[in-house]
Coordinates of N, CA, C and O in Angstrom, one line a residue:
M25 N -41.1 126.0 0.4 CA -40.6 125.8 -0.9 C -41.8 125.3 -1.8 O -41.9 125.7 -2.9
A26 N -42.5 124.3 -1.3 CA -43.6 123.8 -2.1 C -44.7 124.8 -2.4 O -45.2 124.9 -3.5
E27 N -44.9 125.7 -1.4 CA -45.9 126.8 -1.6 C -45.4 127.8 -2.6 O -46.1 128.3 -3.4
D28 N -44.1 128.0 -2.6 CA -43.4 128.9 -3.6 C -43.6 128.4 -5.0 O -44.0 129.1 -5.9
K29 N -43.4 127.1 -5.2 CA -43.6 126.5 -6.5 C -45.1 126.5 -6.9 O -45.3 126.8 -8.1
K30 N -46.0 126.3 -6.0 CA -47.4 126.3 -6.3 C -47.8 127.7 -6.8 O -48.5 127.9 -7.7
S31 N -47.3 128.7 -6.1 CA -47.5 130.1 -6.4 C -47.0 130.5 -7.8 O -47.7 131.1 -8.6
K32 N -45.8 130.1 -8.1 CA -45.2 130.3 -9.4 C -45.9 129.6 -10.5 O -46.2 130.2 -11.6
D33 N -46.3 128.4 -10.2 CA -47.1 127.6 -11.2 C -48.5 128.3 -11.5 O -48.9 128.4 -12.6
A34 N -49.1 128.8 -10.4 CA -50.4 129.5 -10.6 C -50.2 130.8 -11.4 O -51.0 131.1 -12.2
Q35 N -49.1 131.5 -11.1 CA -48.8 132.7 -11.9 C -48.6 132.4 -13.3 O -49.0 133.2 -14.2
L36 N -47.8 131.4 -13.6 CA -47.5 131.0 -15.0 C -48.8 130.6 -15.7 O -49.0 131.0 -16.8
R37 N -49.6 129.8 -15.1 CA -50.9 129.4 -15.7 C -51.8 130.6 -16.0 O -52.4 130.7 -17.1
A38 N -51.8 131.6 -15.1 CA -52.6 132.8 -15.3 C -52.1 133.6 -16.4 O -52.8 134.1 -17.3
A39 N -50.7 133.7 -16.5 CA -50.1 134.4 -17.7 C -50.4 133.8 -19.0 O -50.7 134.4 -20.0
I40 N -50.3 132.4 -19.0 CA -50.5 131.7 -20.3 C -52.0 131.9 -20.6 O -52.3 132.1 -21.8
N41 N -52.9 131.7 -19.7 CA -54.3 131.9 -19.9 C -54.6 133.3 -20.5 O -55.4 133.4 -21.5
Q42 N -54.0 134.3 -19.9 CA -54.2 135.7 -20.4 C -53.8 135.8 -21.9 O -54.5 136.4 -22.7
Q43 N -52.6 135.3 -22.2 CA -52.1 135.3 -23.5 C -53.0 134.7 -24.5 O -53.3 135.2 -25.6
L44 N -53.5 133.5 -24.1 CA -54.4 132.7 -25.0 C -55.8 133.5 -25.2 O -56.3 133.5 -26.3
V45 N -56.3 134.1 -24.1 CA -57.5 134.8 -24.2 C -57.3 136.1 -25.1 O -58.1 136.3 -26.0
E46 N -56.3 136.8 -24.9 CA -56.0 138.0 -25.6 C -55.8 137.8 -27.1 O -56.2 138.6 -28.0
S47 N -55.2 136.7 -27.4 CA -54.9 136.3 -28.8 C -56.1 135.7 -29.5 O -56.1 135.6 -30.8
G48 N -57.1 135.3 -28.8 CA -58.3 134.6 -29.3 C -58.1 133.1 -29.5 O -59.0 132.4 -30.0
E49 N -56.9 132.7 -29.1 CA -56.6 131.2 -29.3 C -57.4 130.4 -28.3 O -57.6 129.2 -28.6
K50 N -57.7 130.9 -27.1 CA -58.4 130.1 -26.2 C -59.7 129.5 -26.7 O -60.0 128.3 -26.5
E51 N -60.5 130.3 -27.4 CA -61.7 129.9 -28.0 C -61.5 128.8 -29.0 O -62.2 127.9 -29.1
K52 N -60.4 129.0 -29.9 CA -60.1 128.1 -30.9 C -59.7 126.7 -30.3 O -60.1 125.7 -30.8
L53 N -58.9 126.8 -29.2 CA -58.5 125.5 -28.5 C -59.7 124.8 -27.9 O -59.8 123.6 -27.9
K54 N -60.6 125.6 -27.3 CA -61.8 125.0 -26.7 C -62.7 124.3 -27.7 O -63.2 123.2 -27.5
E55 N -62.8 125.0 -28.9 CA -63.6 124.3 -30.0 C -62.9 123.1 -30.5 O -63.6 122.1 -30.7
T56 N -61.6 123.1 -30.6 CA -60.9 121.9 -31.0 C -61.1 120.8 -30.0 O -61.3 119.6 -30.4
L57 N -61.0 121.1 -28.8 CA -61.2 120.1 -27.7 C -62.6 119.5 -27.8 O -62.8 118.3 -27.7
R58 N -63.6 120.4 -27.9 CA -65.0 119.9 -28.1 C -65.1 118.9 -29.2 O -65.7 117.8 -29.0
Q59 N -64.6 119.2 -30.4 CA -64.6 118.4 -31.5 C -63.9 117.0 -31.3 O -64.5 116.0 -31.6
R60 N -62.7 117.1 -30.7 CA -61.9 115.8 -30.5 C -62.7 114.9 -29.5 O -62.6 113.7 -29.7
L61 N -63.2 115.5 -28.5 CA -63.9 114.7 -27.5 C -65.2 114.1 -28.1 O -65.5 112.9 -27.7
I62 N -65.9 114.8 -28.9 CA -67.0 114.2 -29.6 C -66.6 113.0 -30.5 O -67.1 111.9 -30.5
E63 N -65.5 113.3 -31.3 CA -65.0 112.3 -32.2 C -64.6 111.0 -31.6 O -64.7 109.9 -32.1
C64 N -64.0 111.1 -30.4 CA -63.4 109.9 -29.7 C -64.4 109.2 -28.9 O -64.2 108.2 -28.2
G65 N -65.7 109.8 -28.8 CA -66.7 109.1 -28.0 C -66.7 109.5 -26.5 O -67.5 108.9 -25.7
W66 N -65.9 110.4 -26.1 CA -65.8 110.9 -24.7 C -67.1 111.3 -24.2 O -67.5 111.0 -23.1
R67 N -67.7 112.2 -25.0 CA -69.0 112.7 -24.5 C -70.1 111.7 -24.3 O -70.8 111.7 -23.3
D68 N -70.1 110.7 -25.1 CA -71.1 109.6 -25.0 C -70.7 108.7 -23.7 O -71.6 108.3 -23.0
Q69 N -69.4 108.5 -23.5 CA -69.0 107.8 -22.3 C -69.4 108.5 -21.0 O -69.9 107.9 -20.1
L70 N -69.2 109.8 -21.0 CA -69.5 110.6 -19.8 C -71.0 110.6 -19.6 O -71.5 110.6 -18.5
K71 N -71.7 110.8 -20.7 CA -73.2 110.8 -20.6 C -73.7 109.5 -20.0 O -74.6 109.5 -19.1
A72 N -73.2 108.4 -20.5 CA -73.5 107.0 -19.9 C -73.2 107.0 -18.4 O -74.0 106.4 -17.6
H73 N -72.0 107.5 -18.1 CA -71.6 107.5 -16.7 C -72.6 108.3 -15.8 O -72.9 107.9 -14.7
C74 N -73.0 109.4 -16.3 CA -74.0 110.3 -15.6 C -75.3 109.5 -15.4 O -75.9 109.5 -14.3
K75 N -75.7 108.8 -16.4 CA -77.0 108.0 -16.3 C -76.8 106.9 -15.2 O -77.8 106.7 -14.5
E76 N -75.7 106.3 -15.2 CA -75.5 105.3 -14.2 C -75.5 105.8 -12.8 O -76.1 105.2 -11.9
I77 N -74.9 107.0 -12.6 CA -74.9 107.6 -11.2 C -76.3 108.0 -10.8 O -76.7 107.7 -9.7
V78 N -77.0 108.6 -11.7 CA -78.4 109.1 -11.4 C -79.3 107.9 -11.2 O -80.1 107.9 -10.2
K79 N -79.1 106.8 -11.9 CA -79.9 105.6 -11.7 C -79.6 105.0 -10.4 O -80.5 104.5 -9.6
A80 N -78.3 104.9 -10.0 CA -77.9 104.3 -8.7 C -78.4 105.2 -7.5 O -78.8 104.6 -6.5
K81 N -78.3 106.5 -7.6 CA -78.6 107.3 -6.5 C -80.1 107.8 -6.5 O -80.6 108.2 -5.4
G82 N -80.7 107.8 -7.6 CA -82.1 108.3 -7.7 C -82.1 109.7 -8.1 O -81.3 110.5 -7.6
M83 N -83.0 110.0 -9.1 CA -83.1 111.4 -9.6 C -83.3 112.4 -8.5 O -82.8 113.5 -8.6
E84 N -84.1 112.1 -7.5 CA -84.5 113.0 -6.5 C -83.4 113.1 -5.4 O -83.5 114.0 -4.6
Q85 N -82.5 112.2 -5.4 CA -81.5 112.2 -4.3 C -80.1 112.8 -4.7 O -79.2 112.8 -3.9
I86 N -80.0 113.4 -5.9 CA -78.7 113.9 -6.3 C -78.9 115.3 -6.9 O -79.9 115.5 -7.6
T87 N -78.0 116.2 -6.5 CA -78.1 117.6 -7.1 C -77.1 117.6 -8.2 O -76.2 116.8 -8.4
V88 N -77.3 118.7 -9.0 CA -76.4 118.9 -10.2 C -75.0 119.0 -9.7 O -74.0 118.5 -10.2
E89 N -74.8 119.8 -8.6 CA -73.4 120.0 -8.0 C -72.8 118.7 -7.6 O -71.6 118.4 -7.9
E90 N -73.6 117.8 -7.0 CA -73.1 116.5 -6.6 C -72.7 115.6 -7.8 O -71.6 115.0 -7.8
L91 N -73.5 115.7 -8.8 CA -73.3 114.9 -10.0 C -72.0 115.4 -10.7 O -71.1 114.6 -11.1
V92 N -71.9 116.7 -10.8 CA -70.6 117.3 -11.4 C -69.4 116.9 -10.6 O -68.4 116.5 -11.2
A93 N -69.5 117.0 -9.3 CA -68.3 116.6 -8.4 C -68.0 115.1 -8.6 O -66.8 114.8 -8.6
E94 N -69.0 114.3 -8.9 CA -68.7 112.9 -9.0 C -68.2 112.5 -10.4 O -67.4 111.6 -10.6
I95 N -68.6 113.2 -11.5 CA -68.2 112.8 -12.8 C -66.9 113.6 -13.2 O -66.3 113.1 -14.2
T96 N -66.5 114.6 -12.6 CA -65.3 115.4 -13.0 C -64.1 114.5 -13.0 O -63.4 114.5 -14.1
P97 N -63.8 113.8 -12.0 CA -62.6 113.0 -12.1 C -62.6 111.9 -13.2 O -61.6 111.7 -13.9
K98 N -63.8 111.3 -13.4 CA -63.9 110.3 -14.4 C -63.8 111.0 -15.8 O -63.2 110.4 -16.7
G99 N -64.4 112.2 -15.9 CA -64.3 112.9 -17.2 C -62.8 113.2 -17.5 O -62.4 113.1 -18.7
R100 N -62.0 113.6 -16.6 CA -60.6 113.9 -16.8 C -59.9 112.7 -17.2 O -59.0 112.7 -18.1
E101 N -60.2 111.6 -16.5 CA -59.5 110.3 -16.7 C -59.8 109.8 -18.1 O -59.0 109.1 -18.8
L102 N -61.0 110.0 -18.7 CA -61.4 109.5 -19.9 C -60.9 110.3 -21.2 O -61.0 109.8 -22.3
V103 N -60.3 111.5 -20.9 CA -59.8 112.2 -22.1 C -58.6 111.4 -22.6 O -57.6 111.2 -21.9
P104 N -58.6 111.1 -23.9 CA -57.5 110.3 -24.4 C -56.2 111.1 -24.4 O -56.2 112.3 -24.6
D105 N -55.1 110.4 -24.2 CA -53.8 111.0 -24.1 C -53.5 111.7 -25.4 O -52.8 112.8 -25.4
G106 N -53.9 111.2 -26.6 CA -53.6 111.8 -27.8 C -54.3 113.2 -27.9 O -53.7 114.2 -28.5
V107 N -55.4 113.4 -27.4 CA -56.1 114.7 -27.4 C -55.4 115.6 -26.5 O -55.1 116.8 -26.8
K108 N -54.9 115.2 -25.3 CA -54.2 116.0 -24.4 C -52.9 116.5 -25.0 O -52.5 117.7 -25.0
K109 N -52.2 115.6 -25.7 CA -50.9 115.9 -26.3 C -51.1 116.9 -27.5 O -50.3 117.8 -27.6
E110 N -52.2 116.7 -28.3 CA -52.5 117.6 -29.4 C -52.7 119.0 -28.9 O -52.1 120.0 -29.4
L111 N -53.5 119.2 -27.8 CA -53.8 120.5 -27.3 C -52.5 121.1 -26.7 O -52.3 122.3 -26.9
L112 N -51.8 120.3 -26.0 CA -50.5 120.9 -25.4 C -49.6 121.3 -26.5 O -49.0 122.4 -26.3
K113 N -49.5 120.6 -27.5 CA -48.6 121.0 -28.6 C -49.1 122.3 -29.3 O -48.3 123.2 -29.6
R114 N -50.4 122.4 -29.4 CA -51.0 123.6 -30.0 C -50.7 124.8 -29.1 O -50.4 125.9 -29.6
I115 N -50.9 124.6 -27.8 CA -50.6 125.7 -26.9 C -49.2 126.1 -27.0 O -48.9 127.3 -27.0
R116 N -48.3 125.2 -27.0 CA -46.8 125.5 -27.1 C -46.5 126.3 -28.4 O -45.7 127.2 -28.4
T117 N -47.1 125.8 -29.4 CA -46.9 126.5 -30.7 C -47.4 127.9 -30.7 O -46.7 128.8 -31.2
V118 N -48.6 128.1 -30.2 CA -49.1 129.5 -30.1 C -48.3 130.4 -29.2 O -47.9 131.5 -29.6
L119 N -47.9 129.9 -28.1 CA -47.0 130.7 -27.2 C -45.7 131.0 -27.8 O -45.1 132.1 -27.7
S120 N -45.1 130.0 -28.5 CA -43.8 130.2 -29.2 C -44.0 131.3 -30.3 O -43.1 132.2 -30.4
Q121 N -45.0 131.2 -31.1 CA -45.3 132.2 -32.1 C -45.5 133.6 -31.5 O -45.0 134.6 -32.1
Q122 N -46.1 133.7 -30.4 CA -46.4 135.0 -29.8 C -45.1 135.6 -29.3 O -44.9 136.8 -29.3
Q123 N -44.2 134.8 -28.8 CA -42.9 135.2 -28.3 C -42.0 135.7 -29.4 O -41.2 136.6 -29.2
Q124 N -42.1 135.2 -30.5 CA -41.3 135.6 -31.7 C -41.8 136.9 -32.3 O -41.0 137.5 -33.0
Q125 N -43.0 137.3 -32.0 CA -43.5 138.5 -32.6 C -43.0 139.7 -31.9 O -42.6 139.9 -30.8

């Protein structure tokens, strides 16, 4: 049952992604996200976190892949709820408008 739900969720995400790409909305949403993250200081916070990690581990001791793996959870955690809610609302609006057409 859990695998069935995961499969359906993955299919739904793929279908939504396809609709957003085809309509050109995905790029608009990505640009909005970039702007909101810069405005709220997310980018600066993540940059500081990267510097801390590199300083702690040493520049020669960490690969880009390791750095990305280490900062990804923190990056997701730092996205303000308001930004997440705004994007989710816009996605729902876009999908609703596409269904009405």
